[in-house]
Amino acid sequence: MISSIRQWKEYIMSDLYRYESKSNWQSFLKSYMINEGFRYSFWLRTNNYLGNIKGRFFLQPIYLFSKVIQRRLKYKFGIQIHSYGKIDKGLYIIHYSGIFINGNVVIGKNFTISQGVSIGVTNRGLKKGNPIIGDNVYIGPGAIIIGNVTIGNDAAIGANAVVTKDLPPFAVAVGVPARVISYNGSKQYVNNRI
């Protein structure tokens, strides 16, 4: 949760670094204009910050404006990530469209997500709850992670995999249901780590 202007800037610049491998205002403007994922990430971080500020009535209009912008981008880009979610620094949305992340999912640093990914809750069974995803995780196109599962640090999940069980650190998982095929991890997929 972003609770200060300094933290807000750190989160924005960490996300920017994943796109541009530098964090300055020139690269910010460039990325904001050409990278739909970064644009969505900017408003996601802004809403998270403004939503956590209590007792600052004068910021309410700005918060409402930023919510409208994020909602507009949600429909335009097909990305639905709740602004109150717990996603650490270094979010990188490779391709947009068809992305859904439940608001109660906990995600670590340097998270890389592709198009068509769903990360959500299950309301029954042994795995009732939300996923917890570690640092430096890559999720390929069309993958689904559902239920109370833990994805270890540096894991990579292949395209169209369905993850319903815990994955250890450095696991590479593919298939339906997902199975571990190696322990080479996500190093080749997660660039510009913060």
mmCIF file with all atom_site columns, C-alpha atoms in Angstrom:
data_model
loop_
_atom_site.group_PDB
_atom_site.id
_atom_site.type_symbol
_atom_site.label_atom_id
_atom_site.label_alt_id
_atom_site.label_comp_id
_atom_site.label_asym_id
_atom_site.label_entity_id
_atom_site.label_seq_id
_atom_site.pdbx_PDB_ins_code
_atom_site.Cartn_x
_atom_site.Cartn_y
_atom_site.Cartn_z
_atom_site.occupancy
_atom_site.B_iso_or_equiv
_atom_site.pdbx_formal_charge
_atom_site.auth_seq_id
_atom_site.auth_comp_id
_atom_site.auth_asym_id
_atom_site.auth_atom_id
_atom_site.pdbx_PDB_model_num
ATOM 1   C CA . MET A 1 1   ? 0.000   0.000   0.000   1.00 0.00 ? 1   MET A CA 1
ATOM 2   C CA . ILE A 1 2   ? 1.377   3.369   -1.037  1.00 0.00 ? 2   ILE A CA 1
ATOM 3   C CA . SER A 1 3   ? 1.020   5.857   1.807   1.00 0.00 ? 3   SER A CA 1
ATOM 4   C CA . SER A 1 4   ? 3.323   8.781   0.963   1.00 0.00 ? 4   SER A CA 1
ATOM 5   C CA . ILE A 1 5   ? 4.229   10.897  -2.045  1.00 0.00 ? 5   ILE A CA 1
ATOM 6   C CA . ARG A 1 6   ? 7.796   9.586   -1.799  1.00 0.00 ? 6   ARG A CA 1
ATOM 7   C CA . GLN A 1 7   ? 6.572   5.975   -1.958  1.00 0.00 ? 7   GLN A CA 1
ATOM 8   C CA . TRP A 1 8   ? 4.279   6.852   -4.869  1.00 0.00 ? 8   TRP A CA 1
ATOM 9   C CA . LYS A 1 9   ? 7.247   8.223   -6.823  1.00 0.00 ? 9   LYS A CA 1
ATOM 10  C CA . GLU A 1 10  ? 9.363   5.142   -5.962  1.00 0.00 ? 10  GLU A CA 1
ATOM 11  C CA . TYR A 1 11  ? 6.661   2.801   -7.241  1.00 0.00 ? 11  TYR A CA 1
ATOM 12  C CA . ILE A 1 12  ? 6.161   4.773   -10.465 1.00 0.00 ? 12  ILE A CA 1
ATOM 13  C CA . MET A 1 13  ? 9.886   4.973   -11.159 1.00 0.00 ? 13  MET A CA 1
ATOM 14  C CA . SER A 1 14  ? 10.387  1.274   -10.362 1.00 0.00 ? 14  SER A CA 1
ATOM 15  C CA . ASP A 1 15  ? 7.639   0.350   -12.807 1.00 0.00 ? 15  ASP A CA 1
ATOM 16  C CA . LEU A 1 16  ? 9.151   2.717   -15.384 1.00 0.00 ? 16  LEU A CA 1
ATOM 17  C CA . TYR A 1 17  ? 12.576  1.110   -14.977 1.00 0.00 ? 17  TYR A CA 1
ATOM 18  C CA . ARG A 1 18  ? 11.087  -2.220  -16.048 1.00 0.00 ? 18  ARG A CA 1
ATOM 19  C CA . TYR A 1 19  ? 10.026  -0.634  -19.371 1.00 0.00 ? 19  TYR A CA 1
ATOM 20  C CA . GLU A 1 20  ? 12.909  1.715   -20.095 1.00 0.00 ? 20  GLU A CA 1
ATOM 21  C CA . SER A 1 21  ? 15.858  0.500   -17.949 1.00 0.00 ? 21  SER A CA 1
ATOM 22  C CA . LYS A 1 22  ? 16.129  4.076   -16.708 1.00 0.00 ? 22  LYS A CA 1
ATOM 23  C CA . SER A 1 23  ? 14.011  6.222   -14.426 1.00 0.00 ? 23  SER A CA 1
ATOM 24  C CA . ASN A 1 24  ? 13.923  9.855   -15.467 1.00 0.00 ? 24  ASN A CA 1
ATOM 25  C CA . TRP A 1 25  ? 11.158  12.199  -16.569 1.00 0.00 ? 25  TRP A CA 1
ATOM 26  C CA . GLN A 1 26  ? 12.044  12.008  -20.261 1.00 0.00 ? 26  GLN A CA 1
ATOM 27  C CA . SER A 1 27  ? 11.644  8.225   -20.248 1.00 0.00 ? 27  SER A CA 1
ATOM 28  C CA . PHE A 1 28  ? 8.483   8.667   -18.161 1.00 0.00 ? 28  PHE A CA 1
ATOM 29  C CA . LEU A 1 29  ? 6.866   10.830  -20.846 1.00 0.00 ? 29  LEU A CA 1
ATOM 30  C CA . LYS A 1 30  ? 7.985   8.493   -23.621 1.00 0.00 ? 30  LYS A CA 1
ATOM 31  C CA . SER A 1 31  ? 6.713   5.386   -21.835 1.00 0.00 ? 31  SER A CA 1
ATOM 32  C CA . TYR A 1 32  ? 3.449   7.028   -20.816 1.00 0.00 ? 32  TYR A CA 1
ATOM 33  C CA . MET A 1 33  ? 2.725   7.879   -24.437 1.00 0.00 ? 33  MET A CA 1
ATOM 34  C CA . ILE A 1 34  ? 3.693   4.577   -26.099 1.00 0.00 ? 34  ILE A CA 1
ATOM 35  C CA . ASN A 1 35  ? 3.369   1.825   -23.455 1.00 0.00 ? 35  ASN A CA 1
ATOM 36  C CA . GLU A 1 36  ? -0.239  1.050   -22.588 1.00 0.00 ? 36  GLU A CA 1
ATOM 37  C CA . GLY A 1 37  ? 0.851   -1.194  -19.710 1.00 0.00 ? 37  GLY A CA 1
ATOM 38  C CA . PHE A 1 38  ? 2.882   1.594   -18.110 1.00 0.00 ? 38  PHE A CA 1
ATOM 39  C CA . ARG A 1 39  ? 0.057   4.085   -18.554 1.00 0.00 ? 39  ARG A CA 1
ATOM 40  C CA . TYR A 1 40  ? -2.319  1.726   -16.759 1.00 0.00 ? 40  TYR A CA 1
ATOM 41  C CA . SER A 1 41  ? 0.300   1.058   -14.067 1.00 0.00 ? 41  SER A CA 1
ATOM 42  C CA . PHE A 1 42  ? 0.737   4.803   -13.473 1.00 0.00 ? 42  PHE A CA 1
ATOM 43  C CA . TRP A 1 43  ? -2.960  5.298   -12.751 1.00 0.00 ? 43  TRP A CA 1
ATOM 44  C CA . LEU A 1 44  ? -3.105  2.098   -10.694 1.00 0.00 ? 44  LEU A CA 1
ATOM 45  C CA . ARG A 1 45  ? -0.305  3.405   -8.438  1.00 0.00 ? 45  ARG A CA 1
ATOM 46  C CA . THR A 1 46  ? -1.865  6.869   -8.299  1.00 0.00 ? 46  THR A CA 1
ATOM 47  C CA . ASN A 1 47  ? -5.232  5.477   -7.192  1.00 0.00 ? 47  ASN A CA 1
ATOM 48  C CA . ASN A 1 48  ? -3.570  3.266   -4.625  1.00 0.00 ? 48  ASN A CA 1
ATOM 49  C CA . TYR A 1 49  ? -1.834  6.305   -3.131  1.00 0.00 ? 49  TYR A CA 1
ATOM 50  C CA . LEU A 1 50  ? -4.825  8.645   -3.241  1.00 0.00 ? 50  LEU A CA 1
ATOM 51  C CA . GLY A 1 51  ? -7.113  5.950   -1.830  1.00 0.00 ? 51  GLY A CA 1
ATOM 52  C CA . ASN A 1 52  ? -4.864  5.547   1.213   1.00 0.00 ? 52  ASN A CA 1
ATOM 53  C CA . ILE A 1 53  ? -4.796  9.226   2.143   1.00 0.00 ? 53  ILE A CA 1
ATOM 54  C CA . LYS A 1 54  ? -7.196  9.878   4.979   1.00 0.00 ? 54  LYS A CA 1
ATOM 55  C CA . GLY A 1 55  ? -8.527  13.261  6.026   1.00 0.00 ? 55  GLY A CA 1
ATOM 56  C CA . ARG A 1 56  ? -7.389  15.250  2.990   1.00 0.00 ? 56  ARG A CA 1
ATOM 57  C CA . PHE A 1 57  ? -10.664 16.497  1.663   1.00 0.00 ? 57  PHE A CA 1
ATOM 58  C CA . PHE A 1 58  ? -9.039  18.771  -0.936  1.00 0.00 ? 58  PHE A CA 1
ATOM 59  C CA . LEU A 1 59  ? -7.610  15.698  -2.747  1.00 0.00 ? 59  LEU A CA 1
ATOM 60  C CA . GLN A 1 60  ? -11.030 14.062  -3.210  1.00 0.00 ? 60  GLN A CA 1
ATOM 61  C CA . PRO A 1 61  ? -11.640 15.624  -6.663  1.00 0.00 ? 61  PRO A CA 1
ATOM 62  C CA . ILE A 1 62  ? -8.207  14.454  -7.848  1.00 0.00 ? 62  ILE A CA 1
ATOM 63  C CA . TYR A 1 63  ? -8.919  10.950  -6.536  1.00 0.00 ? 63  TYR A CA 1
ATOM 64  C CA . LEU A 1 64  ? -12.272 10.831  -8.324  1.00 0.00 ? 64  LEU A CA 1
ATOM 65  C CA . PHE A 1 65  ? -10.632 12.055  -11.547 1.00 0.00 ? 65  PHE A CA 1
ATOM 66  C CA . SER A 1 66  ? -7.924  9.393   -11.331 1.00 0.00 ? 66  SER A CA 1
ATOM 67  C CA . LYS A 1 67  ? -10.553 6.689   -10.689 1.00 0.00 ? 67  LYS A CA 1
ATOM 68  C CA . VAL A 1 68  ? -12.382 7.787   -13.847 1.00 0.00 ? 68  VAL A CA 1
ATOM 69  C CA . ILE A 1 69  ? -9.135  7.621   -15.846 1.00 0.00 ? 69  ILE A CA 1
ATOM 70  C CA . GLN A 1 70  ? -8.305  4.139   -14.539 1.00 0.00 ? 70  GLN A CA 1
ATOM 71  C CA . ARG A 1 71  ? -11.843 2.920   -15.281 1.00 0.00 ? 71  ARG A CA 1
ATOM 72  C CA . ARG A 1 72  ? -11.586 4.299   -18.808 1.00 0.00 ? 72  ARG A CA 1
ATOM 73  C CA . LEU A 1 73  ? -8.251  2.534   -19.333 1.00 0.00 ? 73  LEU A CA 1
ATOM 74  C CA . LYS A 1 74  ? -9.725  -0.658  -17.887 1.00 0.00 ? 74  LYS A CA 1
ATOM 75  C CA . TYR A 1 75  ? -12.218 -0.826  -20.738 1.00 0.00 ? 75  TYR A CA 1
ATOM 76  C CA . LYS A 1 76  ? -9.856  0.546   -23.372 1.00 0.00 ? 76  LYS A CA 1
ATOM 77  C CA . PHE A 1 77  ? -6.978  -1.848  -22.633 1.00 0.00 ? 77  PHE A CA 1
ATOM 78  C CA . GLY A 1 78  ? -8.888  -4.766  -21.105 1.00 0.00 ? 78  GLY A CA 1
ATOM 79  C CA . ILE A 1 79  ? -6.924  -4.686  -17.846 1.00 0.00 ? 79  ILE A CA 1
ATOM 80  C CA . GLN A 1 80  ? -8.678  -5.042  -14.503 1.00 0.00 ? 80  GLN A CA 1
ATOM 81  C CA . ILE A 1 81  ? -6.367  -4.729  -11.514 1.00 0.00 ? 81  ILE A CA 1
ATOM 82  C CA . HIS A 1 82  ? -7.881  -3.348  -8.327  1.00 0.00 ? 82  HIS A CA 1
ATOM 83  C CA . SER A 1 83  ? -6.126  -0.236  -7.068  1.00 0.00 ? 83  SER A CA 1
ATOM 84  C CA . TYR A 1 84  ? -6.259  -1.417  -3.448  1.00 0.00 ? 84  TYR A CA 1
ATOM 85  C CA . GLY A 1 85  ? -4.341  -4.599  -4.329  1.00 0.00 ? 85  GLY A CA 1
ATOM 86  C CA . LYS A 1 86  ? -0.919  -5.409  -2.936  1.00 0.00 ? 86  LYS A CA 1
ATOM 87  C CA . ILE A 1 87  ? 1.462   -5.358  -5.902  1.00 0.00 ? 87  ILE A CA 1
ATOM 88  C CA . ASP A 1 88  ? 5.046   -4.460  -5.032  1.00 0.00 ? 88  ASP A CA 1
ATOM 89  C CA . LYS A 1 89  ? 7.419   -2.325  -7.120  1.00 0.00 ? 89  LYS A CA 1
ATOM 90  C CA . GLY A 1 90  ? 8.445   -3.205  -10.663 1.00 0.00 ? 90  GLY A CA 1
ATOM 91  C CA . LEU A 1 91  ? 5.124   -4.139  -12.283 1.00 0.00 ? 91  LEU A CA 1
ATOM 92  C CA . TYR A 1 92  ? 5.588   -4.858  -16.007 1.00 0.00 ? 92  TYR A CA 1
ATOM 93  C CA . ILE A 1 93  ? 2.587   -5.492  -18.249 1.00 0.00 ? 93  ILE A CA 1
ATOM 94  C CA . ILE A 1 94  ? 4.075   -6.899  -21.459 1.00 0.00 ? 94  ILE A CA 1
ATOM 95  C CA . HIS A 1 95  ? 0.951   -6.909  -23.622 1.00 0.00 ? 95  HIS A CA 1
ATOM 96  C CA . TYR A 1 96  ? -2.438  -5.636  -22.606 1.00 0.00 ? 96  TYR A CA 1
ATOM 97  C CA . SER A 1 97  ? -5.926  -7.115  -22.988 1.00 0.00 ? 97  SER A CA 1
ATOM 98  C CA . GLY A 1 98  ? -7.771  -9.717  -21.011 1.00 0.00 ? 98  GLY A CA 1
ATOM 99  C CA . ILE A 1 99  ? -5.827  -9.250  -17.766 1.00 0.00 ? 99  ILE A CA 1
ATOM 100 C CA . PHE A 1 100 ? -7.645  -9.741  -14.464 1.00 0.00 ? 100 PHE A CA 1
ATOM 101 C CA . ILE A 1 101 ? -6.069  -9.676  -10.984 1.00 0.00 ? 101 ILE A CA 1
ATOM 102 C CA . ASN A 1 102 ? -8.270  -9.986  -7.895  1.00 0.00 ? 102 ASN A CA 1
ATOM 103 C CA . GLY A 1 103 ? -7.807  -7.199  -5.355  1.00 0.00 ? 103 GLY A CA 1
ATOM 104 C CA . ASN A 1 104 ? -6.787  -9.548  -2.529  1.00 0.00 ? 104 ASN A CA 1
ATOM 105 C CA . VAL A 1 105 ? -3.884  -11.176 -4.382  1.00 0.00 ? 105 VAL A CA 1
ATOM 106 C CA . VAL A 1 106 ? -0.437  -10.413 -2.920  1.00 0.00 ? 106 VAL A CA 1
ATOM 107 C CA . ILE A 1 107 ? 2.319   -9.962  -5.534  1.00 0.00 ? 107 ILE A CA 1
ATOM 108 C CA . GLY A 1 108 ? 6.051   -9.373  -4.995  1.00 0.00 ? 108 GLY A CA 1
ATOM 109 C CA . LYS A 1 109 ? 8.610   -7.217  -6.806  1.00 0.00 ? 109 LYS A CA 1
ATOM 110 C CA . ASN A 1 110 ? 9.405   -7.365  -10.534 1.00 0.00 ? 110 ASN A CA 1
ATOM 111 C CA . PHE A 1 111 ? 6.166   -9.017  -11.546 1.00 0.00 ? 111 PHE A CA 1
ATOM 112 C CA . THR A 1 112 ? 5.845   -9.609  -15.301 1.00 0.00 ? 112 THR A CA 1
ATOM 113 C CA . ILE A 1 113 ? 2.426   -10.370 -16.766 1.00 0.00 ? 113 ILE A CA 1
ATOM 114 C CA . SER A 1 114 ? 1.258   -11.071 -20.311 1.00 0.00 ? 114 SER A CA 1
ATOM 115 C CA . GLN A 1 115 ? -2.100  -10.769 -22.042 1.00 0.00 ? 115 GLN A CA 1
ATOM 116 C CA . GLY A 1 116 ? -5.061  -12.987 -21.178 1.00 0.00 ? 116 GLY A CA 1
ATOM 117 C CA . VAL A 1 117 ? -3.937  -13.781 -17.618 1.00 0.00 ? 117 VAL A CA 1
ATOM 118 C CA . SER A 1 118 ? -6.412  -14.322 -14.775 1.00 0.00 ? 118 SER A CA 1
ATOM 119 C CA . ILE A 1 119 ? -5.311  -14.416 -11.149 1.00 0.00 ? 119 ILE A CA 1
ATOM 120 C CA . GLY A 1 120 ? -8.218  -14.923 -8.823  1.00 0.00 ? 120 GLY A CA 1
ATOM 121 C CA . VAL A 1 121 ? -9.990  -16.367 -5.842  1.00 0.00 ? 121 VAL A CA 1
ATOM 122 C CA . THR A 1 122 ? -11.757 -19.637 -5.357  1.00 0.00 ? 122 THR A CA 1
ATOM 123 C CA . ASN A 1 123 ? -14.532 -19.734 -2.788  1.00 0.00 ? 123 ASN A CA 1
ATOM 124 C CA . ARG A 1 124 ? -14.577 -23.414 -1.933  1.00 0.00 ? 124 ARG A CA 1
ATOM 125 C CA . GLY A 1 125 ? -12.445 -26.500 -1.497  1.00 0.00 ? 125 GLY A CA 1
ATOM 126 C CA . LEU A 1 126 ? -9.049  -27.037 0.072   1.00 0.00 ? 126 LEU A CA 1
ATOM 127 C CA . LYS A 1 127 ? -7.485  -24.138 -1.823  1.00 0.00 ? 127 LYS A CA 1
ATOM 128 C CA . LYS A 1 128 ? -10.142 -21.564 -0.880  1.00 0.00 ? 128 LYS A CA 1
ATOM 129 C CA . GLY A 1 129 ? -8.627  -18.064 -1.017  1.00 0.00 ? 129 GLY A CA 1
ATOM 130 C CA . ASN A 1 130 ? -6.277  -15.938 -3.127  1.00 0.00 ? 130 ASN A CA 1
ATOM 131 C CA . PRO A 1 131 ? -2.825  -16.571 -4.608  1.00 0.00 ? 131 PRO A CA 1
ATOM 132 C CA . ILE A 1 132 ? 0.392   -15.231 -3.106  1.00 0.00 ? 132 ILE A CA 1
ATOM 133 C CA . ILE A 1 133 ? 3.049   -14.560 -5.745  1.00 0.00 ? 133 ILE A CA 1
ATOM 134 C CA . GLY A 1 134 ? 6.735   -14.044 -4.942  1.00 0.00 ? 134 GLY A CA 1
ATOM 135 C CA . ASP A 1 135 ? 9.380   -11.759 -6.428  1.00 0.00 ? 135 ASP A CA 1
ATOM 136 C CA . ASN A 1 136 ? 10.646  -11.910 -10.037 1.00 0.00 ? 136 ASN A CA 1
ATOM 137 C CA . VAL A 1 137 ? 7.764   -14.017 -11.332 1.00 0.00 ? 137 VAL A CA 1
ATOM 138 C CA . TYR A 1 138 ? 6.867   -14.248 -15.021 1.00 0.00 ? 138 TYR A CA 1
ATOM 139 C CA . ILE A 1 139 ? 3.382   -15.281 -16.165 1.00 0.00 ? 139 ILE A CA 1
ATOM 140 C CA . GLY A 1 140 ? 2.902   -16.175 -19.827 1.00 0.00 ? 140 GLY A CA 1
ATOM 141 C CA . PRO A 1 141 ? -0.089  -15.399 -22.074 1.00 0.00 ? 141 PRO A CA 1
ATOM 142 C CA . GLY A 1 142 ? -3.413  -16.975 -21.151 1.00 0.00 ? 142 GLY A CA 1
ATOM 143 C CA . ALA A 1 143 ? -2.238  -18.449 -17.839 1.00 0.00 ? 143 ALA A CA 1
ATOM 144 C CA . ILE A 1 144 ? -4.647  -18.850 -14.936 1.00 0.00 ? 144 ILE A CA 1
ATOM 145 C CA . ILE A 1 145 ? -3.697  -18.910 -11.262 1.00 0.00 ? 145 ILE A CA 1
ATOM 146 C CA . ILE A 1 146 ? -6.583  -19.649 -8.961  1.00 0.00 ? 146 ILE A CA 1
ATOM 147 C CA . GLY A 1 147 ? -7.081  -20.289 -5.269  1.00 0.00 ? 147 GLY A CA 1
ATOM 148 C CA . ASN A 1 148 ? -4.886  -20.164 -2.205  1.00 0.00 ? 148 ASN A CA 1
ATOM 149 C CA . VAL A 1 149 ? -1.625  -21.113 -3.897  1.00 0.00 ? 149 VAL A CA 1
ATOM 150 C CA . THR A 1 150 ? 1.879   -19.810 -3.355  1.00 0.00 ? 150 THR A CA 1
ATOM 151 C CA . ILE A 1 151 ? 4.125   -19.095 -6.322  1.00 0.00 ? 151 ILE A CA 1
ATOM 152 C CA . GLY A 1 152 ? 7.773   -19.039 -5.245  1.00 0.00 ? 152 GLY A CA 1
ATOM 153 C CA . ASN A 1 153 ? 10.329  -16.382 -6.121  1.00 0.00 ? 153 ASN A CA 1
ATOM 154 C CA . ASP A 1 154 ? 11.789  -16.454 -9.633  1.00 0.00 ? 154 ASP A CA 1
ATOM 155 C CA . ALA A 1 155 ? 9.123   -18.837 -10.970 1.00 0.00 ? 155 ALA A CA 1
ATOM 156 C CA . ALA A 1 156 ? 7.963   -18.836 -14.608 1.00 0.00 ? 156 ALA A CA 1
ATOM 157 C CA . ILE A 1 157 ? 4.494   -19.948 -15.676 1.00 0.00 ? 157 ILE A CA 1
ATOM 158 C CA . GLY A 1 158 ? 4.066   -20.875 -19.323 1.00 0.00 ? 158 GLY A CA 1
ATOM 159 C CA . ALA A 1 159 ? 1.360   -19.884 -21.780 1.00 0.00 ? 159 ALA A CA 1
ATOM 160 C CA . ASN A 1 160 ? -2.139  -21.201 -21.041 1.00 0.00 ? 160 ASN A CA 1
ATOM 161 C CA . ALA A 1 161 ? -1.021  -23.018 -17.874 1.00 0.00 ? 161 ALA A CA 1
ATOM 162 C CA . VAL A 1 162 ? -3.600  -23.480 -15.126 1.00 0.00 ? 162 VAL A CA 1
ATOM 163 C CA . VAL A 1 163 ? -1.984  -23.287 -11.689 1.00 0.00 ? 163 VAL A CA 1
ATOM 164 C CA . THR A 1 164 ? -3.998  -24.743 -8.810  1.00 0.00 ? 164 THR A CA 1
ATOM 165 C CA . LYS A 1 165 ? -1.109  -25.973 -6.634  1.00 0.00 ? 165 LYS A CA 1
ATOM 166 C CA . ASP A 1 166 ? 1.903   -24.319 -5.004  1.00 0.00 ? 166 ASP A CA 1
ATOM 167 C CA . LEU A 1 167 ? 5.024   -23.795 -7.109  1.00 0.00 ? 167 LEU A CA 1
ATOM 168 C CA . PRO A 1 168 ? 8.493   -23.769 -5.509  1.00 0.00 ? 168 PRO A CA 1
ATOM 169 C CA . PRO A 1 169 ? 11.084  -21.061 -6.196  1.00 0.00 ? 169 PRO A CA 1
ATOM 170 C CA . PHE A 1 170 ? 12.699  -21.172 -9.676  1.00 0.00 ? 170 PHE A CA 1
ATOM 171 C CA . ALA A 1 171 ? 10.022  -23.555 -10.986 1.00 0.00 ? 171 ALA A CA 1
ATOM 172 C CA . VAL A 1 172 ? 9.027   -23.458 -14.645 1.00 0.00 ? 172 VAL A CA 1
ATOM 173 C CA . ALA A 1 173 ? 5.435   -24.713 -14.925 1.00 0.00 ? 173 ALA A CA 1
ATOM 174 C CA . VAL A 1 174 ? 3.388   -25.550 -18.025 1.00 0.00 ? 174 VAL A CA 1
ATOM 175 C CA . GLY A 1 175 ? 0.212   -27.392 -18.909 1.00 0.00 ? 175 GLY A CA 1
ATOM 176 C CA . VAL A 1 176 ? -3.297  -28.007 -17.618 1.00 0.00 ? 176 VAL A CA 1
ATOM 177 C CA . PRO A 1 177 ? -3.045  -28.596 -14.724 1.00 0.00 ? 177 PRO A CA 1
ATOM 178 C CA . ALA A 1 178 ? 0.367   -26.951 -14.445 1.00 0.00 ? 178 ALA A CA 1
ATOM 179 C CA . ARG A 1 179 ? 3.324   -29.205 -13.742 1.00 0.00 ? 179 ARG A CA 1
ATOM 180 C CA . VAL A 1 180 ? 6.947   -28.279 -13.108 1.00 0.00 ? 180 VAL A CA 1
ATOM 181 C CA . ILE A 1 181 ? 9.212   -29.141 -16.040 1.00 0.00 ? 181 ILE A CA 1
ATOM 182 C CA . SER A 1 182 ? 12.447  -27.530 -14.828 1.00 0.00 ? 182 SER A CA 1
ATOM 183 C CA . TYR A 1 183 ? 13.996  -25.258 -12.219 1.00 0.00 ? 183 TYR A CA 1
ATOM 184 C CA . ASN A 1 184 ? 15.573  -22.762 -14.618 1.00 0.00 ? 184 ASN A CA 1
ATOM 185 C CA . GLY A 1 185 ? 13.338  -20.005 -13.247 1.00 0.00 ? 185 GLY A CA 1
ATOM 186 C CA . SER A 1 186 ? 12.333  -16.692 -14.786 1.00 0.00 ? 186 SER A CA 1
ATOM 187 C CA . LYS A 1 187 ? 15.753  -15.082 -15.242 1.00 0.00 ? 187 LYS A CA 1
ATOM 188 C CA . GLN A 1 188 ? 15.494  -14.912 -19.042 1.00 0.00 ? 188 GLN A CA 1
ATOM 189 C CA . TYR A 1 189 ? 11.978  -13.458 -18.888 1.00 0.00 ? 189 TYR A CA 1
ATOM 190 C CA . VAL A 1 190 ? 12.244  -10.859 -16.118 1.00 0.00 ? 190 VAL A CA 1
ATOM 191 C CA . ASN A 1 191 ? 14.513  -8.083  -17.395 1.00 0.00 ? 191 ASN A CA 1
ATOM 192 C CA . ASN A 1 192 ? 15.498  -4.795  -15.758 1.00 0.00 ? 192 ASN A CA 1
ATOM 193 C CA . ARG A 1 193 ? 15.027  -6.020  -12.210 1.00 0.00 ? 193 ARG A CA 1
ATOM 194 C CA . ILE A 1 194 ? 14.944  -3.361  -9.532  1.00 0.00 ? 194 ILE A CA 1
#
